[in-house]
PDB file of C-alpha atoms in Angstrom:
ATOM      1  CA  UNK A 285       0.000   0.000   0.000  1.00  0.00           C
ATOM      2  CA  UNK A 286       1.276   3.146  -0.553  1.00  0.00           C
ATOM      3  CA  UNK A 287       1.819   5.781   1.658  1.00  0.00           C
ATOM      4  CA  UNK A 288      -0.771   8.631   2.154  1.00  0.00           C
ATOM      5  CA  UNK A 289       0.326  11.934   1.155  1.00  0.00           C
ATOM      6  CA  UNK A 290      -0.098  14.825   3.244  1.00  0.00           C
ATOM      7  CA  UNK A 291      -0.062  18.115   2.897  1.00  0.00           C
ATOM      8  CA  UNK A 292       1.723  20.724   5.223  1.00  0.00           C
ATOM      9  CA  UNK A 293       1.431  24.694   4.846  1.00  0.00           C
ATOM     10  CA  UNK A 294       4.232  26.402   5.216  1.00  0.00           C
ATOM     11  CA  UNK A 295       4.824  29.932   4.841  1.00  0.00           C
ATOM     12  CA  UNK A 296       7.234  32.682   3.356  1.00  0.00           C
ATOM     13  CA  UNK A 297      10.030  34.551   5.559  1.00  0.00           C
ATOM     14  CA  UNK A 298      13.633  35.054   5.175  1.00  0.00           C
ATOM     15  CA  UNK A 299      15.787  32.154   5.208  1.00  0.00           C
ATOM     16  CA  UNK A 300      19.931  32.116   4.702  1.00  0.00           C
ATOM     17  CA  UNK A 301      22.090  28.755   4.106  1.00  0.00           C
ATOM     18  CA  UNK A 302      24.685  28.129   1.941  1.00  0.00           C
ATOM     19  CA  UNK A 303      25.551  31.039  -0.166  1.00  0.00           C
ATOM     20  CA  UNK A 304      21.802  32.351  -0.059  1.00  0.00           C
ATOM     21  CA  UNK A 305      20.328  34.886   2.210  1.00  0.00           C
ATOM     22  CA  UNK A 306      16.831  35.504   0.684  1.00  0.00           C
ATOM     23  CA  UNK A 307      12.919  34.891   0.847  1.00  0.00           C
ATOM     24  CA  UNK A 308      12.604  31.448   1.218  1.00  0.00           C
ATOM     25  CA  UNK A 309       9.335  28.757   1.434  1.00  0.00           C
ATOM     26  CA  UNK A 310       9.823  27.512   5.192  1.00  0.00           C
ATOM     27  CA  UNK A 311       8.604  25.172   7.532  1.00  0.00           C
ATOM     28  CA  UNK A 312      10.139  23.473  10.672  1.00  0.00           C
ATOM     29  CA  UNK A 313      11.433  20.286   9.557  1.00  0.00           C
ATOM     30  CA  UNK A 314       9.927  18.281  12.915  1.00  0.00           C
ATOM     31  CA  UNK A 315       6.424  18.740  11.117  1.00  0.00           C
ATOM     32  CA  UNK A 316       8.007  16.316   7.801  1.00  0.00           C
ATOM     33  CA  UNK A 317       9.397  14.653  10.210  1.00  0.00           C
ATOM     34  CA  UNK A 318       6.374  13.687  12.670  1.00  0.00           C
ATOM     35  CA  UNK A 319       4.287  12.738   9.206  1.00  0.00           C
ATOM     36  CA  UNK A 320       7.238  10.703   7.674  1.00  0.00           C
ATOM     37  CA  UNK A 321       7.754   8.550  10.656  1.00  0.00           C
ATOM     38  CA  UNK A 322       4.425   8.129  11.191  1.00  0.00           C
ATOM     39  CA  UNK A 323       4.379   6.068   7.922  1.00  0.00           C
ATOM     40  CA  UNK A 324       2.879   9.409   5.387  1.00  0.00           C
ATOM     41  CA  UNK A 325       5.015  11.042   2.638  1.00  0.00           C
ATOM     42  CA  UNK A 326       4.674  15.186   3.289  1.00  0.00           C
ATOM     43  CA  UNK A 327       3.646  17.270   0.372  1.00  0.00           C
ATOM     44  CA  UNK A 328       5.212  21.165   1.447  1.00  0.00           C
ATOM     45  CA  UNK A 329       2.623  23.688   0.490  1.00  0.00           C
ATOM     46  CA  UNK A 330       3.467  26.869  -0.190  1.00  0.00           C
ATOM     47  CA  UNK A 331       1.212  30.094   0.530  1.00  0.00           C
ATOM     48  CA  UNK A 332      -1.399  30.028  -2.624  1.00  0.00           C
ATOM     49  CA  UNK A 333      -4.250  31.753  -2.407  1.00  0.00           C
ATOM     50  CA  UNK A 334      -5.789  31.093  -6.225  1.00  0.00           C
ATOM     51  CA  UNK A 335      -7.894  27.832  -5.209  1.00  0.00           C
ATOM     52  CA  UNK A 336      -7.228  24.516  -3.415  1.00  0.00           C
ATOM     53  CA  UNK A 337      -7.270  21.928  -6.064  1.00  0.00           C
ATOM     54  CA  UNK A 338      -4.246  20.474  -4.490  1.00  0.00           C
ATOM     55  CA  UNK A 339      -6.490  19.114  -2.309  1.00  0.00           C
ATOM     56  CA  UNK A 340      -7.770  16.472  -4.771  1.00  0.00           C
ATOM     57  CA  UNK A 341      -4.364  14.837  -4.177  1.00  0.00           C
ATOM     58  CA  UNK A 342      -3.881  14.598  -0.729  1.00  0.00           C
ATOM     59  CA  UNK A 343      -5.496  12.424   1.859  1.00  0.00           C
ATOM     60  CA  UNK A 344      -4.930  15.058   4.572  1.00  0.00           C
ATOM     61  CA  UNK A 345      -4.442  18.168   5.801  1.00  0.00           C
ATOM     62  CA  UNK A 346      -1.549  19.857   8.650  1.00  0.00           C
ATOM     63  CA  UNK A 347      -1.965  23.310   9.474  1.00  0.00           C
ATOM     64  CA  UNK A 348       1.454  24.064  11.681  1.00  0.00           C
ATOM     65  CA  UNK A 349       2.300  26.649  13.998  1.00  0.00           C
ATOM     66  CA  UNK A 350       3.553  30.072  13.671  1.00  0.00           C
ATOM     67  CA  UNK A 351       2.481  33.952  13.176  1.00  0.00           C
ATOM     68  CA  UNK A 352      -0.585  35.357  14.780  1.00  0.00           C
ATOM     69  CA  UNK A 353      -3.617  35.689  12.234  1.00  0.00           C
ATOM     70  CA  UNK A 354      -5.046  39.199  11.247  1.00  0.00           C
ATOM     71  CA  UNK A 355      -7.401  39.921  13.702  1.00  0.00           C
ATOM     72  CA  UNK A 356      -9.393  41.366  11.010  1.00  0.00           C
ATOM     73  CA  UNK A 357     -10.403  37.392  10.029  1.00  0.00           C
ATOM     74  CA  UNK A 358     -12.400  37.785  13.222  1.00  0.00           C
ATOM     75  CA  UNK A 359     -13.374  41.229  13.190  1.00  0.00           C
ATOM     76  CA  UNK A 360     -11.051  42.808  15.903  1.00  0.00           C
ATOM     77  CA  UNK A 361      -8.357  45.657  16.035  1.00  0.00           C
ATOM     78  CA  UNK A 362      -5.003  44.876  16.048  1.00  0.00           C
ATOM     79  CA  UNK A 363      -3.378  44.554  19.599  1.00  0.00           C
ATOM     80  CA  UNK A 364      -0.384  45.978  20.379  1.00  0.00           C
ATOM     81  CA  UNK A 365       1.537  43.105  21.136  1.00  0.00           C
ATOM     82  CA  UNK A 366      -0.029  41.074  18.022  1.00  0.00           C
ATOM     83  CA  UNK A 367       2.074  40.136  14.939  1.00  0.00           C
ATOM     84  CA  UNK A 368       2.320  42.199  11.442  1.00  0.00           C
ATOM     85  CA  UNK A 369      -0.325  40.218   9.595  1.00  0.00           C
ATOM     86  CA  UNK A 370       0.765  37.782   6.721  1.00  0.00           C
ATOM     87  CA  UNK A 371      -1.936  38.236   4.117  1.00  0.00           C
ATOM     88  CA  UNK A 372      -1.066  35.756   1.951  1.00  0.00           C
ATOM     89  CA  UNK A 373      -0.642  33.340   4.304  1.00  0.00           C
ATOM     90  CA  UNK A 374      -3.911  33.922   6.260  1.00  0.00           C
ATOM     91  CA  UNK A 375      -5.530  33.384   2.821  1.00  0.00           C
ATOM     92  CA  UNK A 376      -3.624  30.516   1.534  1.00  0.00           C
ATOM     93  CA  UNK A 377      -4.326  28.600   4.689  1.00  0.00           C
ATOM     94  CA  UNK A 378      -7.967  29.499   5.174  1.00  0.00           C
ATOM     95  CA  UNK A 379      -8.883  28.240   1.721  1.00  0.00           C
ATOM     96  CA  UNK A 380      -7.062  24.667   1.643  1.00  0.00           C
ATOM     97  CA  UNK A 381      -8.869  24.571   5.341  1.00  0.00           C
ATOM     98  CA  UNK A 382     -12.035  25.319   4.061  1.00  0.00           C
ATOM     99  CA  UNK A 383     -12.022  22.994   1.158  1.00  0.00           C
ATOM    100  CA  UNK A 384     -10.494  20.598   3.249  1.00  0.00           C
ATOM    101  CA  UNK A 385     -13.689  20.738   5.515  1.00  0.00           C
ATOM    102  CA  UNK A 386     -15.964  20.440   2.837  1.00  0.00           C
ATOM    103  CA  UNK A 387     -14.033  17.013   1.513  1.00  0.00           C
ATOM    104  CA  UNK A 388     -13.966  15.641   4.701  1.00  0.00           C
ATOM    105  CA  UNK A 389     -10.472  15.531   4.585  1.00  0.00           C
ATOM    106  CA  UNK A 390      -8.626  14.673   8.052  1.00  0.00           C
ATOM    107  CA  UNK A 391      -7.309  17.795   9.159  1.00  0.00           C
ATOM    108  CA  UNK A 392      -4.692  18.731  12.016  1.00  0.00           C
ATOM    109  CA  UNK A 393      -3.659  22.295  13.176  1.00  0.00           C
ATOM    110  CA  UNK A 394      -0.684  22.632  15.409  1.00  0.00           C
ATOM    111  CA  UNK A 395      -1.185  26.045  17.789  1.00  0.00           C
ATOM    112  CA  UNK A 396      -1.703  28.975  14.793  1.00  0.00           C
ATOM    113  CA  UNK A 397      -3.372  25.894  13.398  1.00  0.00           C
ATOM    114  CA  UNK A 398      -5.966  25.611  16.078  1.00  0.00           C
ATOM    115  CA  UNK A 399      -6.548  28.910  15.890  1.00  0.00           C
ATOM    116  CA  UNK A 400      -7.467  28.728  12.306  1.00  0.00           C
ATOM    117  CA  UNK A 401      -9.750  25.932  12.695  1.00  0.00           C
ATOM    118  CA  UNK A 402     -11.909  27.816  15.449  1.00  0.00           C
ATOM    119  CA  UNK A 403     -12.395  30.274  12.867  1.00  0.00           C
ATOM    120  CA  UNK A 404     -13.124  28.021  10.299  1.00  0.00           C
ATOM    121  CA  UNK A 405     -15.600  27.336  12.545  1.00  0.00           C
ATOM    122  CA  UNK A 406     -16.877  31.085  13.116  1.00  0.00           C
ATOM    123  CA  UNK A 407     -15.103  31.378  16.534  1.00  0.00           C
ATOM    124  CA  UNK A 408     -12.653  34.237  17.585  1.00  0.00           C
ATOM    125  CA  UNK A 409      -9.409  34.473  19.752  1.00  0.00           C
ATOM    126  CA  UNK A 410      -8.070  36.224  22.559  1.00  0.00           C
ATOM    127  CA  UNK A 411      -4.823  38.105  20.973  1.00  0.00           C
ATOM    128  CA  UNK A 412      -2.866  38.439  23.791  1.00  0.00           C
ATOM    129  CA  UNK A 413      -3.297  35.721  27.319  1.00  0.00           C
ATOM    130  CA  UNK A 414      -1.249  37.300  29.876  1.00  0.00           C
ATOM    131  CA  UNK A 415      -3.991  39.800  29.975  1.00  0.00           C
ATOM    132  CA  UNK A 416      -6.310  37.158  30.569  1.00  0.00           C
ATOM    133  CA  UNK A 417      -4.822  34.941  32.500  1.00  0.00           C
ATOM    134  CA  UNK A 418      -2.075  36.975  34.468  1.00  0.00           C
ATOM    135  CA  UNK A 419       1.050  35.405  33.677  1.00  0.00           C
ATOM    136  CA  UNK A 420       3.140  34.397  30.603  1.00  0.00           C
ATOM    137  CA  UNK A 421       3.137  30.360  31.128  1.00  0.00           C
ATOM    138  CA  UNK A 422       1.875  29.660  27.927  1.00  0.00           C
ATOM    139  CA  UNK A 423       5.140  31.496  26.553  1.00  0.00           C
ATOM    140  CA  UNK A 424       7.866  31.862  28.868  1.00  0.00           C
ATOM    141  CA  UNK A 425       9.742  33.704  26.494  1.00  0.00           C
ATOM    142  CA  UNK A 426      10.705  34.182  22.622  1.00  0.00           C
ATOM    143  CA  UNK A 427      12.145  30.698  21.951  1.00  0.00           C
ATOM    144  CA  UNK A 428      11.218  29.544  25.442  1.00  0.00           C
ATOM    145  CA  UNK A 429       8.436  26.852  25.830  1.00  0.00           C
ATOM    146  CA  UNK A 430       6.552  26.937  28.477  1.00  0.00           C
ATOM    147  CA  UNK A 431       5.237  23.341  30.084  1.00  0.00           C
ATOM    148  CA  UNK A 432       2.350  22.695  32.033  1.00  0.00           C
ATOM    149  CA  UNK A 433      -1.037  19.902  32.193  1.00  0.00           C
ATOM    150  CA  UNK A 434      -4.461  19.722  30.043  1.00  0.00           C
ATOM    151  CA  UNK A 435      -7.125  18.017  30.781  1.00  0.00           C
ATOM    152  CA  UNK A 436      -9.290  16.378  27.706  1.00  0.00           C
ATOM    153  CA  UNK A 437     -12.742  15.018  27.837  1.00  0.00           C
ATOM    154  CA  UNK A 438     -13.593  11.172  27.897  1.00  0.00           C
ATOM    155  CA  UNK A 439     -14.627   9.832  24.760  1.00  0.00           C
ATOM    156  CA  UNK A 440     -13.020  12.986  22.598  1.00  0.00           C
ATOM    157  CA  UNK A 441     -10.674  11.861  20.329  1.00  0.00           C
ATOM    158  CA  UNK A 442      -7.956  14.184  21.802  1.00  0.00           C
ATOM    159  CA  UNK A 443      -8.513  11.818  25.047  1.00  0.00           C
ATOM    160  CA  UNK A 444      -8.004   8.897  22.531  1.00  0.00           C
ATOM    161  CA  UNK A 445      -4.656   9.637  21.669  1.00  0.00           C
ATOM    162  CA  UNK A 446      -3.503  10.864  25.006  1.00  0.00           C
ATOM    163  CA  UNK A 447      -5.681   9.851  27.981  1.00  0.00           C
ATOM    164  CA  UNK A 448      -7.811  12.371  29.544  1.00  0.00           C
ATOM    165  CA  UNK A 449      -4.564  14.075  30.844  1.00  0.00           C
ATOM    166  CA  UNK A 450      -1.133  14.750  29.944  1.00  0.00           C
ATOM    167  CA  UNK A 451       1.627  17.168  29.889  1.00  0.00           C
ATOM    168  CA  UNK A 452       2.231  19.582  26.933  1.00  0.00           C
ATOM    169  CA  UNK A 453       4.729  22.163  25.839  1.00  0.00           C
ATOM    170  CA  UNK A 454       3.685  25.395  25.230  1.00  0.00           C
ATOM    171  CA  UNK A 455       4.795  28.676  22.880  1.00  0.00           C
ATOM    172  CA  UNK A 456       1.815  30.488  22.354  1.00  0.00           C
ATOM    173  CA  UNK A 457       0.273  33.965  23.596  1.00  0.00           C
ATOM    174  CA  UNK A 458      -2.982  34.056  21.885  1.00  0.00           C
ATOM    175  CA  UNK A 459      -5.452  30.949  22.146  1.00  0.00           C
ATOM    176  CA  UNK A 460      -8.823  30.284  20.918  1.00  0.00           C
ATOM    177  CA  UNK A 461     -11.927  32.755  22.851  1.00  0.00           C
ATOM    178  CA  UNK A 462     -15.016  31.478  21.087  1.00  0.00           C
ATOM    179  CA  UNK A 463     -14.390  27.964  19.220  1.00  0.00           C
ATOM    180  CA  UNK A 464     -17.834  28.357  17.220  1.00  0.00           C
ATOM    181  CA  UNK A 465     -19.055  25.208  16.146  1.00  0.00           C
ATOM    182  CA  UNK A 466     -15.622  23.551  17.490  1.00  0.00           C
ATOM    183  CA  UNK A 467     -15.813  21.342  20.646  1.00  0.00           C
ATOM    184  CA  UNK A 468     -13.576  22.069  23.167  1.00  0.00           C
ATOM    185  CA  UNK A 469     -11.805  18.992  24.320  1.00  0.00           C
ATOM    186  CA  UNK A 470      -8.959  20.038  26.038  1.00  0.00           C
ATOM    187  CA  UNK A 471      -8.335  23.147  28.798  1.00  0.00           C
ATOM    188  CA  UNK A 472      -5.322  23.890  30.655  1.00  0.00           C
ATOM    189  CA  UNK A 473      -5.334  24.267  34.633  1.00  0.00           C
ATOM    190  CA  UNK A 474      -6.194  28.133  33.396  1.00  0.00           C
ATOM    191  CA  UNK A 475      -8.924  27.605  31.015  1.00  0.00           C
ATOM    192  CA  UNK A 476      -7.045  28.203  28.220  1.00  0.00           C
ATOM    193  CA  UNK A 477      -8.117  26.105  25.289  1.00  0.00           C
ATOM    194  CA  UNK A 478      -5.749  23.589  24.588  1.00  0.00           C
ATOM    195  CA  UNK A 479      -7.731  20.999  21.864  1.00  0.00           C
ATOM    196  CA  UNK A 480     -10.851  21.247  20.005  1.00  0.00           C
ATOM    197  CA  UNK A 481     -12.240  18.764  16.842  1.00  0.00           C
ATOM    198  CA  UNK A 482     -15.648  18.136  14.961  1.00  0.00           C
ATOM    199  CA  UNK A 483     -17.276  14.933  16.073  1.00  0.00           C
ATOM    200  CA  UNK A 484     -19.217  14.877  12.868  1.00  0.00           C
ATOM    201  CA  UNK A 485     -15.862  14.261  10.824  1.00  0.00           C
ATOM    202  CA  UNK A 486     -13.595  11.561  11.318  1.00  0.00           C
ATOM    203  CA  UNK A 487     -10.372  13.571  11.948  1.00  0.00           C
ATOM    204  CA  UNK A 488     -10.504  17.175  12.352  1.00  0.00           C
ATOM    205  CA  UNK A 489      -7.850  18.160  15.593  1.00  0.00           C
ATOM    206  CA  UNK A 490      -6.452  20.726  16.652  1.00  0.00           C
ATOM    207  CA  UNK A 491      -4.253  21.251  19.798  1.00  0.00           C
ATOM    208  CA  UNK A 492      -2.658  24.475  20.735  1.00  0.00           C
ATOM    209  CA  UNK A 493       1.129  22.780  21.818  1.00  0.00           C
ATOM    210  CA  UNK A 494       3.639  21.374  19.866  1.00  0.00           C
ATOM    211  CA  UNK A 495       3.911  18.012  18.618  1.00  0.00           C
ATOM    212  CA  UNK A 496       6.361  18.403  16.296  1.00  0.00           C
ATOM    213  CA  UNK A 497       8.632  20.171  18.694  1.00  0.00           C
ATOM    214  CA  UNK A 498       9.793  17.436  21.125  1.00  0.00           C
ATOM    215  CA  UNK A 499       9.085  13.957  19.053  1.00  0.00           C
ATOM    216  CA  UNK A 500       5.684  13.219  20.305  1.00  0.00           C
ATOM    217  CA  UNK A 501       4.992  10.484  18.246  1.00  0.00           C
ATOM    218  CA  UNK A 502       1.476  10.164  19.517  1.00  0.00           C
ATOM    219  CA  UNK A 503      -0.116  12.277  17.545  1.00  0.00           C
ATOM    220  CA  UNK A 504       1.315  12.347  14.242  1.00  0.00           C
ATOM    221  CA  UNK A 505       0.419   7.961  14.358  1.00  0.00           C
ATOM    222  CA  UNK A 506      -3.542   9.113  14.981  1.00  0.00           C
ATOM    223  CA  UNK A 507      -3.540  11.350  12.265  1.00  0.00           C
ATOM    224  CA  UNK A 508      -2.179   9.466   9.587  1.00  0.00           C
ATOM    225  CA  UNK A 509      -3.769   6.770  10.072  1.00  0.00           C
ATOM    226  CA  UNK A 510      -6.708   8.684   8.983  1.00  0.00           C
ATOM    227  CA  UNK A 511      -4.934   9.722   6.455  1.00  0.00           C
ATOM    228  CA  UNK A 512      -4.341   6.157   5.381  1.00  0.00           C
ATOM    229  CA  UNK A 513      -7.999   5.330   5.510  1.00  0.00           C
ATOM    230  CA  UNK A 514      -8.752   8.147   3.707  1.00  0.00           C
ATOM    231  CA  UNK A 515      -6.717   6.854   1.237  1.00  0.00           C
ATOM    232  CA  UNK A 516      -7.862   3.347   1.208  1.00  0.00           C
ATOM    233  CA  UNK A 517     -11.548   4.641   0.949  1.00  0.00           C
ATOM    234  CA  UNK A 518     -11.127   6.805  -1.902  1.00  0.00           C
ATOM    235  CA  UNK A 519      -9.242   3.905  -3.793  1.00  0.00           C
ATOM    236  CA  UNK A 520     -12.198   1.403  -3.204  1.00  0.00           C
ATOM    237  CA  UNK A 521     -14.520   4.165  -4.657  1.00  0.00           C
ATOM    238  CA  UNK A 522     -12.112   4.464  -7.309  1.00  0.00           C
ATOM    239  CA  UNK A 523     -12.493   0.665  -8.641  1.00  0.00           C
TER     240      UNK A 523
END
C-alpha cells in the first residue's frame, strides 16, 4: 500500500544557508518529520491563495504553527503586542482549510493551526493571554516553551490519543476565545483552550502545543492513520 500523502502549509520569511540569504518557502522540519515517521510522505505547500485543487491529491491536511492571524479574520483591532499580519498566508491557509472541511479531509492544526480551525468554525481568539490569564506560562519567552497539564474530555478523540490528561509544551500567547461550532476537548489548569475537533468528521484536531517540537509520536500515528484510511476509501470508490 502506498503511503498517504499529506499536505503541510508552510509559509514565506527570510531564510539564509549556503551562499543564499533571501525569501525562502519555510517550515520546521519536525512537522516532515512527525508525518514521515508516522508512515505518510509530506507534500510542502506553499502560501497560494488562487484555489485549493491540491487538495484532490492529498489524503490530509496539517496546518502548523507560527504567526498570529489578522485579527481582522475575526473582526477585531489589532493589539499591540499582536504580529504584522501575513496576508497571503492567512488566505492561503484558510482556503485549503475550508475545502479541506468540505471534503472531509482529516485535518490537524498545530497552535496557529488551532486557531485557524476555530475560525473556520466562526469562533474568535483572545490576541494576547497574559492579559487574561495573568502570567506568561503559555510562553515563557521568545524561543522559550513553556510546560504545564491539560485536561481532555472522555470519549473525545484528543482523550483517545492521550488519555484524559497529559503534559504539553507550550509557545503560544494568543489561544482560541469562542471555538464556534468547534468542541472544546482540552483546557489547561487556566482555562485556556488547549484541543478542540468536529465529532461529525472523522479527523478534524487541533491542539494548541507542539507536537512536532519534542518527538511526540502520539499524535502524528492518529492522524495518519486517517490519512491512510482516507486513502484506502477513496481507492475502493475508485475501482
Amino acid at each position: 500500500m502506498s503511503r498517504p500523502v499529506i499536505g503541510i502549509a508552510s509559509y514565506r520569511d527570510r531564510a539564509r544557508w549556503n551562499i543564499w540569504d533571501t525569501d525562502a518557502t519555510v517550515l520546521q522540519q519536525g512537522y516532515v518529520d512527525g508525518v514521515h515517521r508516522a508512515g505518510g510522505r509530506a507534500v510542502v505547500l506553499p502560501p497560494d491563495d488562487t484555489d485549493a485543487d491540491v487538495l484532490a491529491r492529498l489524503d490530509g491536511l496539517l496546518l502548523p504553527g507560527g504567526a498570529d492571524i489578522d485579527p481582522a479574520r475575526y473582526g477585531a483591532a489589532r493589539h499591540a503586542q499582536t504580529d504584522t499580519p501575513s496576508a497571503d498566508r492567512d488566505a492561503g491557509e484558510l482556503l485549503l482549510l475550508d475545502a479541506a472541511l468540505a471534503a472531509g479531509l482529516p485535518v490537524l492544526g498545530v497552535c496557529r493551526g488551532l486557531q485557524l480551525l476555530a475560525l473556520a468554525y466562526g469562533g474568535t481568539l483572545h490576541q494576547h493571554l497574559p492579559d487574561l490569564v495573568g502570567h506568561n506560562g503559555h510562553c515563557p519567552a521568545e524561543g522559550v516553551f513553556g510546560e504545564h497539564p491539560v485536561h481532555l474530555v472522555p470519549g473525545s478523540l484528543a482523550a483517545a490519543v492521550y488519555g484524559e490528561r497529559t503534559v504539553v509544551n507550550s509557545h503560544h500567547h494568543q489561544a482560541v476565545l469562542d471555538p464556534g461550532a468547534l468542541h472544546v476537548t482540552g483546557r489547561a489548569d487556566d482555562g485556556v483552550v488547549e484541543a478542540a475537533e468536529d465529532p461529525s468528521l472523522p479527523f478534524v484536531l487541533g491542539v494548541q502545543w507542539h507536537p512536532e517540537v519534542f518527538g511526540d509520536p502520539e499524535l502524528f500515528a492518529a492522524f495518519v492513520a486517517a490519512c491512510a484510511a482516507r486513502s484506502l476509501q477513496g481507492a475502493a470508490s475508485s475501482r
